[in-house]
């Protein structure tokens, strides 16, 4: 069907975009941590790159979930719909955070960056925006991935995608627990939002390029 071919193309290009953005994000983080060590908050340049990557990749991830939900068999459509719904909440949370970072915060002078503004900085202690980031990536997207994962159980490529969705959900939800309890397991976020998301998006791009349908 024409709609199926169009969906596959949209899924392929969206997955490819997420993969490319993840690669950029990882390269910048590796370069930063290798020179400065594991020091937070990162430099303004790293923060800006992170903000741009997030605000561009989040809508692309939403498109991927929409394509998967559209292509899912009717008997599994409820899982696709629930996954898509939680991915919408994810995009809303992280987009608010990063848009505030790239506009209000960036345009503020050093003199204006007082205790009140610190609440809106992306990586400061007690930051409201950082809490939204973890709520989006760590909570809502984890739930979305857990509902999308069962839609893939066909050939080996689909099984790999399924378990990567599960791994992403596990590591990403760990960071929420770490953030809520102020423990080091928050660092699990770097594993989920970096290497796992990169590999997952590459495999999804391959899947869409082959024209394979999700098969639970």
mmCIF file with all atom_site columns, C-alpha atoms in Angstrom:
data_model
loop_
_atom_site.group_PDB
_atom_site.id
_atom_site.type_symbol
_atom_site.label_atom_id
_atom_site.label_alt_id
_atom_site.label_comp_id
_atom_site.label_asym_id
_atom_site.label_entity_id
_atom_site.label_seq_id
_atom_site.pdbx_PDB_ins_code
_atom_site.Cartn_x
_atom_site.Cartn_y
_atom_site.Cartn_z
_atom_site.occupancy
_atom_site.B_iso_or_equiv
_atom_site.pdbx_formal_charge
_atom_site.auth_seq_id
_atom_site.auth_comp_id
_atom_site.auth_asym_id
_atom_site.auth_atom_id
_atom_site.pdbx_PDB_model_num
ATOM 1   C CA . UNK A 1 1   ? 0.000  0.000   0.000  1.00 0.00 ? 1   UNK A CA 1
ATOM 2   C CA . UNK A 1 2   ? 1.070  3.573   -0.726 1.00 0.00 ? 2   UNK A CA 1
ATOM 3   C CA . UNK A 1 3   ? 0.460  4.668   2.869  1.00 0.00 ? 3   UNK A CA 1
ATOM 4   C CA . UNK A 1 4   ? 2.663  1.823   4.129  1.00 0.00 ? 4   UNK A CA 1
ATOM 5   C CA . UNK A 1 5   ? 5.535  2.792   1.831  1.00 0.00 ? 5   UNK A CA 1
ATOM 6   C CA . UNK A 1 6   ? 5.247  6.422   2.866  1.00 0.00 ? 6   UNK A CA 1
ATOM 7   C CA . UNK A 1 7   ? 5.200  5.400   6.540  1.00 0.00 ? 7   UNK A CA 1
ATOM 8   C CA . UNK A 1 8   ? 8.343  3.317   6.029  1.00 0.00 ? 8   UNK A CA 1
ATOM 9   C CA . UNK A 1 9   ? 10.147 6.247   4.418  1.00 0.00 ? 9   UNK A CA 1
ATOM 10  C CA . UNK A 1 10  ? 9.095  8.612   7.186  1.00 0.00 ? 10  UNK A CA 1
ATOM 11  C CA . UNK A 1 11  ? 10.212 6.050   9.774  1.00 0.00 ? 11  UNK A CA 1
ATOM 12  C CA . UNK A 1 12  ? 13.551 5.566   8.024  1.00 0.00 ? 12  UNK A CA 1
ATOM 13  C CA . UNK A 1 13  ? 14.400 9.264   7.819  1.00 0.00 ? 13  UNK A CA 1
ATOM 14  C CA . UNK A 1 14  ? 13.212 9.962   11.364 1.00 0.00 ? 14  UNK A CA 1
ATOM 15  C CA . UNK A 1 15  ? 15.287 7.074   12.725 1.00 0.00 ? 15  UNK A CA 1
ATOM 16  C CA . UNK A 1 16  ? 18.298 8.209   10.706 1.00 0.00 ? 16  UNK A CA 1
ATOM 17  C CA . UNK A 1 17  ? 17.945 11.735  12.101 1.00 0.00 ? 17  UNK A CA 1
ATOM 18  C CA . UNK A 1 18  ? 17.809 10.451  15.682 1.00 0.00 ? 18  UNK A CA 1
ATOM 19  C CA . UNK A 1 19  ? 20.851 8.244   15.047 1.00 0.00 ? 19  UNK A CA 1
ATOM 20  C CA . UNK A 1 20  ? 22.834 11.169  13.625 1.00 0.00 ? 20  UNK A CA 1
ATOM 21  C CA . UNK A 1 21  ? 21.881 13.447  16.531 1.00 0.00 ? 21  UNK A CA 1
ATOM 22  C CA . UNK A 1 22  ? 22.788 10.726  19.052 1.00 0.00 ? 22  UNK A CA 1
ATOM 23  C CA . UNK A 1 23  ? 26.186 10.332  17.405 1.00 0.00 ? 23  UNK A CA 1
ATOM 24  C CA . UNK A 1 24  ? 26.814 14.074  17.697 1.00 0.00 ? 24  UNK A CA 1
ATOM 25  C CA . UNK A 1 25  ? 25.670 14.074  21.329 1.00 0.00 ? 25  UNK A CA 1
ATOM 26  C CA . UNK A 1 26  ? 27.921 11.148  22.231 1.00 0.00 ? 26  UNK A CA 1
ATOM 27  C CA . UNK A 1 27  ? 30.920 12.655  20.438 1.00 0.00 ? 27  UNK A CA 1
ATOM 28  C CA . UNK A 1 28  ? 30.529 15.938  22.321 1.00 0.00 ? 28  UNK A CA 1
ATOM 29  C CA . UNK A 1 29  ? 30.079 14.159  25.678 1.00 0.00 ? 29  UNK A CA 1
ATOM 30  C CA . UNK A 1 30  ? 33.083 11.879  25.139 1.00 0.00 ? 30  UNK A CA 1
ATOM 31  C CA . UNK A 1 31  ? 35.209 14.876  24.184 1.00 0.00 ? 31  UNK A CA 1
ATOM 32  C CA . UNK A 1 32  ? 34.048 16.827  27.228 1.00 0.00 ? 32  UNK A CA 1
ATOM 33  C CA . UNK A 1 33  ? 34.399 14.043  29.820 1.00 0.00 ? 33  UNK A CA 1
ATOM 34  C CA . UNK A 1 34  ? 37.793 12.986  28.454 1.00 0.00 ? 34  UNK A CA 1
ATOM 35  C CA . UNK A 1 35  ? 39.185 16.480  29.004 1.00 0.00 ? 35  UNK A CA 1
ATOM 36  C CA . UNK A 1 36  ? 37.238 17.871  31.957 1.00 0.00 ? 36  UNK A CA 1
ATOM 37  C CA . UNK A 1 37  ? 36.304 14.657  33.746 1.00 0.00 ? 37  UNK A CA 1
ATOM 38  C CA . UNK A 1 38  ? 32.828 13.872  35.052 1.00 0.00 ? 38  UNK A CA 1
ATOM 39  C CA . UNK A 1 39  ? 32.087 17.434  36.116 1.00 0.00 ? 39  UNK A CA 1
ATOM 40  C CA . UNK A 1 40  ? 28.582 18.905  36.198 1.00 0.00 ? 40  UNK A CA 1
ATOM 41  C CA . UNK A 1 41  ? 27.282 21.267  35.062 1.00 0.00 ? 41  UNK A CA 1
ATOM 42  C CA . UNK A 1 42  ? 29.037 20.937  31.687 1.00 0.00 ? 42  UNK A CA 1
ATOM 43  C CA . UNK A 1 43  ? 30.334 23.907  29.722 1.00 0.00 ? 43  UNK A CA 1
ATOM 44  C CA . UNK A 1 44  ? 27.846 26.261  28.017 1.00 0.00 ? 44  UNK A CA 1
ATOM 45  C CA . UNK A 1 45  ? 28.847 24.790  24.641 1.00 0.00 ? 45  UNK A CA 1
ATOM 46  C CA . UNK A 1 46  ? 28.014 21.241  25.760 1.00 0.00 ? 46  UNK A CA 1
ATOM 47  C CA . UNK A 1 47  ? 24.741 22.435  27.266 1.00 0.00 ? 47  UNK A CA 1
ATOM 48  C CA . UNK A 1 48  ? 23.789 24.215  24.047 1.00 0.00 ? 48  UNK A CA 1
ATOM 49  C CA . UNK A 1 49  ? 24.570 21.140  21.956 1.00 0.00 ? 49  UNK A CA 1
ATOM 50  C CA . UNK A 1 50  ? 22.521 19.004  24.352 1.00 0.00 ? 50  UNK A CA 1
ATOM 51  C CA . UNK A 1 51  ? 19.618 21.419  24.107 1.00 0.00 ? 51  UNK A CA 1
ATOM 52  C CA . UNK A 1 52  ? 19.680 21.495  20.305 1.00 0.00 ? 52  UNK A CA 1
ATOM 53  C CA . UNK A 1 53  ? 20.007 17.712  20.048 1.00 0.00 ? 53  UNK A CA 1
ATOM 54  C CA . UNK A 1 54  ? 17.065 17.175  22.389 1.00 0.00 ? 54  UNK A CA 1
ATOM 55  C CA . UNK A 1 55  ? 14.726 19.701  20.806 1.00 0.00 ? 55  UNK A CA 1
ATOM 56  C CA . UNK A 1 56  ? 15.422 18.203  17.368 1.00 0.00 ? 56  UNK A CA 1
ATOM 57  C CA . UNK A 1 57  ? 15.423 14.523  18.314 1.00 0.00 ? 57  UNK A CA 1
ATOM 58  C CA . UNK A 1 58  ? 12.311 14.546  20.527 1.00 0.00 ? 58  UNK A CA 1
ATOM 59  C CA . UNK A 1 59  ? 9.858  15.289  17.650 1.00 0.00 ? 59  UNK A CA 1
ATOM 60  C CA . UNK A 1 60  ? 11.649 12.708  15.494 1.00 0.00 ? 60  UNK A CA 1
ATOM 61  C CA . UNK A 1 61  ? 11.206 10.091  18.236 1.00 0.00 ? 61  UNK A CA 1
ATOM 62  C CA . UNK A 1 62  ? 7.521  10.972  18.382 1.00 0.00 ? 62  UNK A CA 1
ATOM 63  C CA . UNK A 1 63  ? 7.261  10.431  14.610 1.00 0.00 ? 63  UNK A CA 1
ATOM 64  C CA . UNK A 1 64  ? 8.946  7.022   14.973 1.00 0.00 ? 64  UNK A CA 1
ATOM 65  C CA . UNK A 1 65  ? 6.402  5.959   17.595 1.00 0.00 ? 65  UNK A CA 1
ATOM 66  C CA . UNK A 1 66  ? 3.565  7.219   15.396 1.00 0.00 ? 66  UNK A CA 1
ATOM 67  C CA . UNK A 1 67  ? 4.858  5.183   12.434 1.00 0.00 ? 67  UNK A CA 1
ATOM 68  C CA . UNK A 1 68  ? 5.216  2.047   14.569 1.00 0.00 ? 68  UNK A CA 1
ATOM 69  C CA . UNK A 1 69  ? 1.706  2.493   15.974 1.00 0.00 ? 69  UNK A CA 1
ATOM 70  C CA . UNK A 1 70  ? 0.368  2.979   12.443 1.00 0.00 ? 70  UNK A CA 1
ATOM 71  C CA . UNK A 1 71  ? 2.086  -0.141  11.099 1.00 0.00 ? 71  UNK A CA 1
ATOM 72  C CA . UNK A 1 72  ? 1.255  -2.376  14.076 1.00 0.00 ? 72  UNK A CA 1
ATOM 73  C CA . UNK A 1 73  ? -1.250 -5.206  13.491 1.00 0.00 ? 73  UNK A CA 1
ATOM 74  C CA . UNK A 1 74  ? -4.803 -4.458  14.644 1.00 0.00 ? 74  UNK A CA 1
ATOM 75  C CA . UNK A 1 75  ? -4.629 -6.984  17.481 1.00 0.00 ? 75  UNK A CA 1
ATOM 76  C CA . UNK A 1 76  ? -1.709 -5.035  18.953 1.00 0.00 ? 76  UNK A CA 1
ATOM 77  C CA . UNK A 1 77  ? -2.949 -1.542  18.182 1.00 0.00 ? 77  UNK A CA 1
ATOM 78  C CA . UNK A 1 78  ? -3.703 -0.782  21.844 1.00 0.00 ? 78  UNK A CA 1
ATOM 79  C CA . UNK A 1 79  ? -0.013 -1.149  22.743 1.00 0.00 ? 79  UNK A CA 1
ATOM 80  C CA . UNK A 1 80  ? 0.965  1.132   19.898 1.00 0.00 ? 80  UNK A CA 1
ATOM 81  C CA . UNK A 1 81  ? -1.634 3.722   20.903 1.00 0.00 ? 81  UNK A CA 1
ATOM 82  C CA . UNK A 1 82  ? -0.550 3.727   24.554 1.00 0.00 ? 82  UNK A CA 1
ATOM 83  C CA . UNK A 1 83  ? 3.122  3.951   23.561 1.00 0.00 ? 83  UNK A CA 1
ATOM 84  C CA . UNK A 1 84  ? 2.385  6.854   21.215 1.00 0.00 ? 84  UNK A CA 1
ATOM 85  C CA . UNK A 1 85  ? 0.379  8.647   23.913 1.00 0.00 ? 85  UNK A CA 1
ATOM 86  C CA . UNK A 1 86  ? 3.207  8.502   26.443 1.00 0.00 ? 86  UNK A CA 1
ATOM 87  C CA . UNK A 1 87  ? 5.709  9.612   23.801 1.00 0.00 ? 87  UNK A CA 1
ATOM 88  C CA . UNK A 1 88  ? 3.592  12.761  23.309 1.00 0.00 ? 88  UNK A CA 1
ATOM 89  C CA . UNK A 1 89  ? 3.930  13.504  27.033 1.00 0.00 ? 89  UNK A CA 1
ATOM 90  C CA . UNK A 1 90  ? 7.684  12.905  26.707 1.00 0.00 ? 90  UNK A CA 1
ATOM 91  C CA . UNK A 1 91  ? 8.023  15.420  23.885 1.00 0.00 ? 91  UNK A CA 1
ATOM 92  C CA . UNK A 1 92  ? 5.993  18.018  25.782 1.00 0.00 ? 92  UNK A CA 1
ATOM 93  C CA . UNK A 1 93  ? 8.163  17.746  28.899 1.00 0.00 ? 93  UNK A CA 1
ATOM 94  C CA . UNK A 1 94  ? 11.609 17.855  27.280 1.00 0.00 ? 94  UNK A CA 1
ATOM 95  C CA . UNK A 1 95  ? 10.653 20.462  24.674 1.00 0.00 ? 95  UNK A CA 1
ATOM 96  C CA . UNK A 1 96  ? 9.507  22.890  27.375 1.00 0.00 ? 96  UNK A CA 1
ATOM 97  C CA . UNK A 1 97  ? 12.778 22.365  29.215 1.00 0.00 ? 97  UNK A CA 1
ATOM 98  C CA . UNK A 1 98  ? 15.055 22.839  26.235 1.00 0.00 ? 98  UNK A CA 1
ATOM 99  C CA . UNK A 1 99  ? 13.133 25.732  24.692 1.00 0.00 ? 99  UNK A CA 1
ATOM 100 C CA . UNK A 1 100 ? 13.407 27.650  27.963 1.00 0.00 ? 100 UNK A CA 1
ATOM 101 C CA . UNK A 1 101 ? 17.129 26.810  28.038 1.00 0.00 ? 101 UNK A CA 1
ATOM 102 C CA . UNK A 1 102 ? 17.762 27.979  24.469 1.00 0.00 ? 102 UNK A CA 1
ATOM 103 C CA . UNK A 1 103 ? 15.752 31.205  24.810 1.00 0.00 ? 103 UNK A CA 1
ATOM 104 C CA . UNK A 1 104 ? 15.070 32.714  28.253 1.00 0.00 ? 104 UNK A CA 1
ATOM 105 C CA . UNK A 1 105 ? 18.178 31.319  29.941 1.00 0.00 ? 105 UNK A CA 1
ATOM 106 C CA . UNK A 1 106 ? 20.520 31.977  27.020 1.00 0.00 ? 106 UNK A CA 1
ATOM 107 C CA . UNK A 1 107 ? 19.351 35.575  26.630 1.00 0.00 ? 107 UNK A CA 1
ATOM 108 C CA . UNK A 1 108 ? 19.768 36.345  30.338 1.00 0.00 ? 108 UNK A CA 1
ATOM 109 C CA . UNK A 1 109 ? 22.902 38.162  31.417 1.00 0.00 ? 109 UNK A CA 1
ATOM 110 C CA . UNK A 1 110 ? 25.206 36.938  34.153 1.00 0.00 ? 110 UNK A CA 1
ATOM 111 C CA . UNK A 1 111 ? 23.805 39.593  36.458 1.00 0.00 ? 111 UNK A CA 1
ATOM 112 C CA . UNK A 1 112 ? 20.302 38.273  35.947 1.00 0.00 ? 112 UNK A CA 1
ATOM 113 C CA . UNK A 1 113 ? 21.249 34.665  36.692 1.00 0.00 ? 113 UNK A CA 1
ATOM 114 C CA . UNK A 1 114 ? 20.213 34.794  40.333 1.00 0.00 ? 114 UNK A CA 1
ATOM 115 C CA . UNK A 1 115 ? 18.647 32.153  42.550 1.00 0.00 ? 115 UNK A CA 1
ATOM 116 C CA . UNK A 1 116 ? 15.284 32.468  40.825 1.00 0.00 ? 116 UNK A CA 1
ATOM 117 C CA . UNK A 1 117 ? 16.724 31.959  37.350 1.00 0.00 ? 117 UNK A CA 1
ATOM 118 C CA . UNK A 1 118 ? 18.810 29.023  38.627 1.00 0.00 ? 118 UNK A CA 1
ATOM 119 C CA . UNK A 1 119 ? 15.550 27.096  38.928 1.00 0.00 ? 119 UNK A CA 1
ATOM 120 C CA . UNK A 1 120 ? 15.297 27.233  35.145 1.00 0.00 ? 120 UNK A CA 1
ATOM 121 C CA . UNK A 1 121 ? 18.901 26.321  34.298 1.00 0.00 ? 121 UNK A CA 1
ATOM 122 C CA . UNK A 1 122 ? 19.080 22.845  32.701 1.00 0.00 ? 122 UNK A CA 1
ATOM 123 C CA . UNK A 1 123 ? 21.666 21.356  35.077 1.00 0.00 ? 123 UNK A CA 1
ATOM 124 C CA . UNK A 1 124 ? 21.638 23.448  38.267 1.00 0.00 ? 124 UNK A CA 1
ATOM 125 C CA . UNK A 1 125 ? 20.854 22.053  41.719 1.00 0.00 ? 125 UNK A CA 1
ATOM 126 C CA . UNK A 1 126 ? 17.150 22.299  42.471 1.00 0.00 ? 126 UNK A CA 1
ATOM 127 C CA . UNK A 1 127 ? 16.359 23.016  38.822 1.00 0.00 ? 127 UNK A CA 1
ATOM 128 C CA . UNK A 1 128 ? 12.697 22.698  37.818 1.00 0.00 ? 128 UNK A CA 1
ATOM 129 C CA . UNK A 1 129 ? 13.782 22.194  34.209 1.00 0.00 ? 129 UNK A CA 1
ATOM 130 C CA . UNK A 1 130 ? 16.072 19.309  35.106 1.00 0.00 ? 130 UNK A CA 1
ATOM 131 C CA . UNK A 1 131 ? 13.171 17.620  36.876 1.00 0.00 ? 131 UNK A CA 1
ATOM 132 C CA . UNK A 1 132 ? 11.072 17.985  33.706 1.00 0.00 ? 132 UNK A CA 1
ATOM 133 C CA . UNK A 1 133 ? 13.920 16.458  31.694 1.00 0.00 ? 133 UNK A CA 1
ATOM 134 C CA . UNK A 1 134 ? 14.008 13.365  33.886 1.00 0.00 ? 134 UNK A CA 1
ATOM 135 C CA . UNK A 1 135 ? 10.224 13.162  33.931 1.00 0.00 ? 135 UNK A CA 1
ATOM 136 C CA . UNK A 1 136 ? 10.153 13.176  30.138 1.00 0.00 ? 136 UNK A CA 1
ATOM 137 C CA . UNK A 1 137 ? 13.104 10.955  29.217 1.00 0.00 ? 137 UNK A CA 1
ATOM 138 C CA . UNK A 1 138 ? 13.122 8.804   32.316 1.00 0.00 ? 138 UNK A CA 1
ATOM 139 C CA . UNK A 1 139 ? 9.441  8.285   33.104 1.00 0.00 ? 139 UNK A CA 1
ATOM 140 C CA . UNK A 1 140 ? 7.172  8.968   30.135 1.00 0.00 ? 140 UNK A CA 1
ATOM 141 C CA . UNK A 1 141 ? 9.524  7.666   27.417 1.00 0.00 ? 141 UNK A CA 1
ATOM 142 C CA . UNK A 1 142 ? 10.314 4.562   29.472 1.00 0.00 ? 142 UNK A CA 1
ATOM 143 C CA . UNK A 1 143 ? 6.618  3.711   29.684 1.00 0.00 ? 143 UNK A CA 1
ATOM 144 C CA . UNK A 1 144 ? 6.230  4.379   25.957 1.00 0.00 ? 144 UNK A CA 1
ATOM 145 C CA . UNK A 1 145 ? 9.100  2.003   25.164 1.00 0.00 ? 145 UNK A CA 1
ATOM 146 C CA . UNK A 1 146 ? 7.686  -0.756  27.355 1.00 0.00 ? 146 UNK A CA 1
ATOM 147 C CA . UNK A 1 147 ? 4.393  -0.664  25.458 1.00 0.00 ? 147 UNK A CA 1
ATOM 148 C CA . UNK A 1 148 ? 6.069  -0.457  22.042 1.00 0.00 ? 148 UNK A CA 1
ATOM 149 C CA . UNK A 1 149 ? 8.543  -3.296  22.723 1.00 0.00 ? 149 UNK A CA 1
ATOM 150 C CA . UNK A 1 150 ? 5.984  -6.169  22.445 1.00 0.00 ? 150 UNK A CA 1
ATOM 151 C CA . UNK A 1 151 ? 5.234  -5.110  18.863 1.00 0.00 ? 151 UNK A CA 1
ATOM 152 C CA . UNK A 1 152 ? 8.604  -6.542  17.770 1.00 0.00 ? 152 UNK A CA 1
ATOM 153 C CA . UNK A 1 153 ? 9.129  -10.304 17.998 1.00 0.00 ? 153 UNK A CA 1
ATOM 154 C CA . UNK A 1 154 ? 9.672  -11.488 14.431 1.00 0.00 ? 154 UNK A CA 1
ATOM 155 C CA . UNK A 1 155 ? 13.099 -12.162 12.861 1.00 0.00 ? 155 UNK A CA 1
ATOM 156 C CA . UNK A 1 156 ? 16.353 -11.510 14.730 1.00 0.00 ? 156 UNK A CA 1
ATOM 157 C CA . UNK A 1 157 ? 16.403 -7.802  13.825 1.00 0.00 ? 157 UNK A CA 1
ATOM 158 C CA . UNK A 1 158 ? 12.979 -7.269  15.361 1.00 0.00 ? 158 UNK A CA 1
ATOM 159 C CA . UNK A 1 159 ? 13.892 -9.230  18.485 1.00 0.00 ? 159 UNK A CA 1
ATOM 160 C CA . UNK A 1 160 ? 16.990 -7.067  18.890 1.00 0.00 ? 160 UNK A CA 1
ATOM 161 C CA . UNK A 1 161 ? 14.851 -3.936  18.587 1.00 0.00 ? 161 UNK A CA 1
ATOM 162 C CA . UNK A 1 162 ? 12.424 -5.330  21.136 1.00 0.00 ? 162 UNK A CA 1
ATOM 163 C CA . UNK A 1 163 ? 15.122 -5.912  23.757 1.00 0.00 ? 163 UNK A CA 1
ATOM 164 C CA . UNK A 1 164 ? 16.745 -2.553  23.074 1.00 0.00 ? 164 UNK A CA 1
ATOM 165 C CA . UNK A 1 165 ? 13.397 -0.887  23.813 1.00 0.00 ? 165 UNK A CA 1
ATOM 166 C CA . UNK A 1 166 ? 13.271 -2.853  27.071 1.00 0.00 ? 166 UNK A CA 1
ATOM 167 C CA . UNK A 1 167 ? 16.869 -1.966  27.971 1.00 0.00 ? 167 UNK A CA 1
ATOM 168 C CA . UNK A 1 168 ? 16.228 1.685   27.228 1.00 0.00 ? 168 UNK A CA 1
ATOM 169 C CA . UNK A 1 169 ? 13.179 1.630   29.495 1.00 0.00 ? 169 UNK A CA 1
ATOM 170 C CA . UNK A 1 170 ? 15.097 -0.062  32.321 1.00 0.00 ? 170 UNK A CA 1
ATOM 171 C CA . UNK A 1 171 ? 18.149 2.221   32.245 1.00 0.00 ? 171 UNK A CA 1
ATOM 172 C CA . UNK A 1 172 ? 16.069 5.344   31.672 1.00 0.00 ? 172 UNK A CA 1
ATOM 173 C CA . UNK A 1 173 ? 13.718 4.564   34.563 1.00 0.00 ? 173 UNK A CA 1
ATOM 174 C CA . UNK A 1 174 ? 16.744 3.917   36.802 1.00 0.00 ? 174 UNK A CA 1
ATOM 175 C CA . UNK A 1 175 ? 17.798 7.518   36.321 1.00 0.00 ? 175 UNK A CA 1
ATOM 176 C CA . UNK A 1 176 ? 14.395 8.688   37.588 1.00 0.00 ? 176 UNK A CA 1
ATOM 177 C CA . UNK A 1 177 ? 14.849 6.649   40.742 1.00 0.00 ? 177 UNK A CA 1
ATOM 178 C CA . UNK A 1 178 ? 18.365 8.036   41.089 1.00 0.00 ? 178 UNK A CA 1
ATOM 179 C CA . UNK A 1 179 ? 17.151 11.595  40.635 1.00 0.00 ? 179 UNK A CA 1
ATOM 180 C CA . UNK A 1 180 ? 14.314 11.157  43.148 1.00 0.00 ? 180 UNK A CA 1
ATOM 181 C CA . UNK A 1 181 ? 16.638 9.590   45.737 1.00 0.00 ? 181 UNK A CA 1
ATOM 182 C CA . UNK A 1 182 ? 19.728 11.706  44.948 1.00 0.00 ? 182 UNK A CA 1
ATOM 183 C CA . UNK A 1 183 ? 21.863 8.624   44.287 1.00 0.00 ? 183 UNK A CA 1
ATOM 184 C CA . UNK A 1 184 ? 24.541 7.946   41.624 1.00 0.00 ? 184 UNK A CA 1
ATOM 185 C CA . UNK A 1 185 ? 22.327 5.595   39.594 1.00 0.00 ? 185 UNK A CA 1
ATOM 186 C CA . UNK A 1 186 ? 21.152 8.784   37.884 1.00 0.00 ? 186 UNK A CA 1
ATOM 187 C CA . UNK A 1 187 ? 24.167 8.242   35.609 1.00 0.00 ? 187 UNK A CA 1
ATOM 188 C CA . UNK A 1 188 ? 22.241 5.379   33.980 1.00 0.00 ? 188 UNK A CA 1
ATOM 189 C CA . UNK A 1 189 ? 20.693 8.147   31.893 1.00 0.00 ? 189 UNK A CA 1
ATOM 190 C CA . UNK A 1 190 ? 23.903 8.515   29.882 1.00 0.00 ? 190 UNK A CA 1
ATOM 191 C CA . UNK A 1 191 ? 23.715 4.826   28.914 1.00 0.00 ? 191 UNK A CA 1
ATOM 192 C CA . UNK A 1 192 ? 20.044 4.948   27.913 1.00 0.00 ? 192 UNK A CA 1
ATOM 193 C CA . UNK A 1 193 ? 20.005 8.301   26.140 1.00 0.00 ? 193 UNK A CA 1
ATOM 194 C CA . UNK A 1 194 ? 23.364 7.726   24.472 1.00 0.00 ? 194 UNK A CA 1
ATOM 195 C CA . UNK A 1 195 ? 24.587 4.298   23.287 1.00 0.00 ? 195 UNK A CA 1
ATOM 196 C CA . UNK A 1 196 ? 21.282 2.425   23.640 1.00 0.00 ? 196 UNK A CA 1
ATOM 197 C CA . UNK A 1 197 ? 19.263 5.081   21.809 1.00 0.00 ? 197 UNK A CA 1
ATOM 198 C CA . UNK A 1 198 ? 21.921 5.294   19.099 1.00 0.00 ? 198 UNK A CA 1
ATOM 199 C CA . UNK A 1 199 ? 21.934 1.545   18.397 1.00 0.00 ? 199 UNK A CA 1
ATOM 200 C CA . UNK A 1 200 ? 18.140 1.358   18.631 1.00 0.00 ? 200 UNK A CA 1
ATOM 201 C CA . UNK A 1 201 ? 17.625 4.163   16.123 1.00 0.00 ? 201 UNK A CA 1
ATOM 202 C CA . UNK A 1 202 ? 20.131 2.601   13.705 1.00 0.00 ? 202 UNK A CA 1
ATOM 203 C CA . UNK A 1 203 ? 18.348 -0.763  13.839 1.00 0.00 ? 203 UNK A CA 1
ATOM 204 C CA . UNK A 1 204 ? 14.978 0.929   13.375 1.00 0.00 ? 204 UNK A CA 1
ATOM 205 C CA . UNK A 1 205 ? 16.343 2.740   10.308 1.00 0.00 ? 205 UNK A CA 1
ATOM 206 C CA . UNK A 1 206 ? 17.479 -0.616  8.905  1.00 0.00 ? 206 UNK A CA 1
ATOM 207 C CA . UNK A 1 207 ? 14.078 -2.138  9.651  1.00 0.00 ? 207 UNK A CA 1
ATOM 208 C CA . UNK A 1 208 ? 12.197 0.657   7.894  1.00 0.00 ? 208 UNK A CA 1
ATOM 209 C CA . UNK A 1 209 ? 14.635 0.595   4.974  1.00 0.00 ? 209 UNK A CA 1
ATOM 210 C CA . UNK A 1 210 ? 13.926 -3.097  4.490  1.00 0.00 ? 210 UNK A CA 1
ATOM 211 C CA . UNK A 1 211 ? 10.196 -2.399  4.619  1.00 0.00 ? 211 UNK A CA 1
ATOM 212 C CA . UNK A 1 212 ? 9.577  -4.848  7.469  1.00 0.00 ? 212 UNK A CA 1
ATOM 213 C CA . UNK A 1 213 ? 6.396  -4.519  9.513  1.00 0.00 ? 213 UNK A CA 1
ATOM 214 C CA . UNK A 1 214 ? 6.290  -4.915  13.307 1.00 0.00 ? 214 UNK A CA 1
ATOM 215 C CA . UNK A 1 215 ? 5.146  -8.480  14.028 1.00 0.00 ? 215 UNK A CA 1
ATOM 216 C CA . UNK A 1 216 ? 4.236  -9.378  17.636 1.00 0.00 ? 216 UNK A CA 1
#
